Amino acid sequence: MSEARARLLSTASGLFYAEGLHSVGIDRIIATAGVTRATLYRHFPGKDDLVVAYLTLADEAIRARVDAARSRDALPEDVIRTVARSIADDIRGPGFRGCAFLNAAAEYPDPAHPVHRAVLGHRQWFLAAITELFTDTGKPDPEPAGRHFAMLRDGAMAAGCLTDPEPICATFLRGVEGLLEYRSGLGPDDGA
Amino acid sequence: MSEARARLLSTASGLFYAEGLHSVGIDRIIATAGVTRATLYRHFPGKDDLVVAYLTLADEAIRARVDAARSRDALPEDVIRTVARSIADDIRGPGFRGCAFLNAAAEYPDPAHPVHRAVLGHRQWFLAAITELFTDTGKPDPEPAGRHFAMLRDGAMAAGCLTDPEPICATFLRGVEGLLEYRSGLGPDDGA
DNA sequence: GGTTGAGTAGACCGATCGTTCTATCTACCT
DNA sequence: AGGTAGATAGAACGATCGGTCTACTCAACC
């Protein structure tokens, strides 16, 4: 928890997210953080561990936001809406560069690699969390609904940094709303 | 069109797609292709140009498949279904590693970079093509429908290489079908 | 028959990669 | 007062990066 370690992780996160994992070297990180090589290797065994720490940080931040939405809104539908709105805010926000996890997976395809596994872990949690929210709504077929939500999210985050984010956010939020609203008229056996 | 150039581009494409752009070096490419360094630099000014050529190849392949679907099916709805099915087949196929363009954009965030611009070009074409297909159906709001389709596609391709592709394909195809079917009951002014 | 273009083979460039090392300094804890 | 942990500074490691270079071979074409 030393100050140098915090500065290191913070600047590394910024650089990794903005420019990519392989494009950012150790030299850039320590120079930007104003820290020595030895200090980095005191806190992190290697670059891979620094990347994993970066993803862990992002994972915790997102979990915290979902938890906050959970405790703020009473109805599970509203929690889902709040989560969707927070995703849209991210996409609209300055410096948005897509999903940190999808970007990481693109650079680390090997399923056995710690970085790739960190991505898988986060995505597994997210799908379970959003599916649970759909379950809480009491509507039929929460599982395909959760998958549908996650798919829209992935697509929105992937596209949001490549063109004008406004129409992407509009499409995403409308898709989520449709997923939420029109399912209420459905029976339990006609899919999603 | 020399044989060496074709071999070069083909093996480079395979390596780039499977392992990432920055992870694959010139040495690996020429060794795998069984070609000399000088031969590579005779046909491509630099690595960036090789990457762009790889994306151009992928772009042309996809355009050809959409054209084929266009000329095979009579109804625009069926063309859309055929395109969606071909995307699902890709995701299910062996060695699927996500969308080559989204992966490339993750590694080349700079909008001015030729590789990034190639990604943008492909995506711009795809959105226009799919929107045109929705326009041809005569149903209302083809533009948001096209955007919705593209978003589902992006999400499906991003997720398809991270977990079991089967449920992802199911969610994608069901989403497209919903987009196609339930829109027929809508008026012109209630969004998508 | 000579020129030209495409290919092979391989040395070589500077730069950067991630990593390890020694040495010194400083602040805090007992 | 002494010891330890965390930080600084900076040299050095081998490996690899993308790219350039010279020298030689071979086949096709005018």
Short mmCIF file of N, CA, C and O (backbone and C1' of nucleotides) in Angstrom, two decimals, chain A residues 24-27 37-38 41 46-47, chain C residues 16-24:
data_model
loop_
_atom_site.label_atom_id
_atom_site.label_comp_id
_atom_site.label_asym_id
_atom_site.label_seq_id
_atom_site.Cartn_x
_atom_site.Cartn_y
_atom_site.Cartn_z
N VAL A 24 2.78 -0.52 -24.24
CA VAL A 24 3.33 0.23 -23.12
C VAL A 24 4.42 -0.59 -22.45
O VAL A 24 4.16 -1.66 -21.91
N GLY A 25 5.63 -0.07 -22.47
CA GLY A 25 6.76 -0.78 -21.88
C GLY A 25 7.02 -0.35 -20.45
O GLY A 25 6.49 0.66 -19.97
N ILE A 26 7.85 -1.14 -19.79
CA ILE A 26 8.23 -0.85 -18.40
C ILE A 26 8.84 0.54 -18.27
O ILE A 26 8.53 1.28 -17.34
N ASP A 27 9.70 0.88 -19.22
CA ASP A 27 10.38 2.17 -19.16
C ASP A 27 9.40 3.33 -19.12
O ASP A 27 9.57 4.28 -18.35
N ARG A 37 13.15 1.55 -11.53
CA ARG A 37 12.99 0.17 -11.94
C ARG A 37 12.91 -0.78 -10.76
O ARG A 37 12.04 -1.64 -10.68
N ALA A 38 13.83 -0.60 -9.83
CA ALA A 38 13.89 -1.51 -8.68
C ALA A 38 12.61 -1.43 -7.86
O ALA A 38 12.16 -2.44 -7.31
N TYR A 41 9.92 -3.57 -9.45
CA TYR A 41 10.11 -5.01 -9.27
C TYR A 41 10.10 -5.42 -7.81
O TYR A 41 10.11 -6.61 -7.50
N GLY A 46 6.65 -9.10 -12.06
CA GLY A 46 6.93 -8.87 -13.48
C GLY A 46 5.82 -8.06 -14.12
O GLY A 46 4.86 -7.67 -13.46
N LYS A 47 5.97 -7.81 -15.39
CA LYS A 47 4.99 -6.97 -16.08
C LYS A 47 3.60 -7.62 -16.08
O LYS A 47 2.59 -6.93 -15.91
P DT C 16 14.14 3.89 -28.37
"O5'" DT C 16 13.47 2.57 -27.77
"C5'" DT C 16 12.58 1.80 -28.56
"C4'" DT C 16 12.44 0.42 -27.99
"C3'" DT C 16 12.10 0.39 -26.49
"O3'" DT C 16 10.79 -0.10 -26.34
"C1'" DT C 16 13.71 -1.27 -27.11
P DC C 17 10.13 -0.15 -24.89
"O5'" DC C 17 10.15 -1.70 -24.54
"C5'" DC C 17 9.73 -2.63 -25.55
"C4'" DC C 17 10.13 -4.04 -25.16
"C3'" DC C 17 10.07 -4.32 -23.67
"O3'" DC C 17 8.76 -4.71 -23.33
"C1'" DC C 17 12.07 -5.21 -24.63
P DG C 18 8.29 -4.35 -21.86
"O5'" DG C 18 8.88 -5.55 -20.98
"C5'" DG C 18 8.65 -6.90 -21.38
"C4'" DG C 18 9.54 -7.82 -20.58
"C3'" DG C 18 9.37 -7.71 -19.06
"O3'" DG C 18 9.45 -9.01 -18.47
"C1'" DG C 18 11.60 -7.27 -19.65
P DT C 19 9.25 -9.21 -16.90
"O5'" DT C 19 10.73 -9.34 -16.33
"C5'" DT C 19 11.73 -9.98 -17.11
"C4'" DT C 19 13.12 -9.84 -16.49
"C3'" DT C 19 13.15 -9.72 -14.95
"O3'" DT C 19 13.81 -10.86 -14.42
"C1'" DT C 19 14.69 -8.23 -16.02
P DT C 20 13.98 -11.07 -12.84
"O5'" DT C 20 15.47 -10.58 -12.62
"C5'" DT C 20 16.53 -11.14 -13.38
"C4'" DT C 20 17.86 -10.48 -13.02
"C3'" DT C 20 18.12 -10.35 -11.51
"O3'" DT C 20 19.34 -10.99 -11.20
"C1'" DT C 20 18.55 -8.29 -12.62
P DC C 21 19.78 -11.14 -9.65
"O5'" DC C 21 20.81 -9.92 -9.49
"C5'" DC C 21 21.93 -9.83 -10.37
"C4'" DC C 21 22.62 -8.47 -10.24
"C3'" DC C 21 22.81 -7.98 -8.81
"O3'" DC C 21 24.04 -8.49 -8.30
"C1'" DC C 21 22.14 -6.21 -10.30
P DT C 22 24.29 -8.34 -6.68
"O5'" DT C 22 25.03 -6.93 -6.62
"C5'" DT C 22 26.00 -6.57 -7.60
"C4'" DT C 22 26.38 -5.11 -7.44
"C3'" DT C 22 26.67 -4.70 -6.00
"O3'" DT C 22 27.84 -3.90 -5.95
"C1'" DT C 22 24.99 -3.30 -6.89
P DA C 23 28.47 -3.55 -4.51
"O5'" DA C 23 28.03 -2.02 -4.32
"C5'" DA C 23 28.04 -1.13 -5.44
"C4'" DA C 23 27.37 0.17 -5.06
"C3'" DA C 23 27.51 0.55 -3.57
"O3'" DA C 23 27.96 1.89 -3.46
"C1'" DA C 23 25.25 0.65 -4.22
P DT C 24 28.35 2.44 -2.00
"O5'" DT C 24 27.18 3.49 -1.72
"C5'" DT C 24 26.82 4.47 -2.71
"C4'" DT C 24 25.50 5.11 -2.33
"C3'" DT C 24 25.42 5.58 -0.88
"O3'" DT C 24 25.14 6.97 -0.82
"C1'" DT C 24 23.47 4.41 -1.51
#
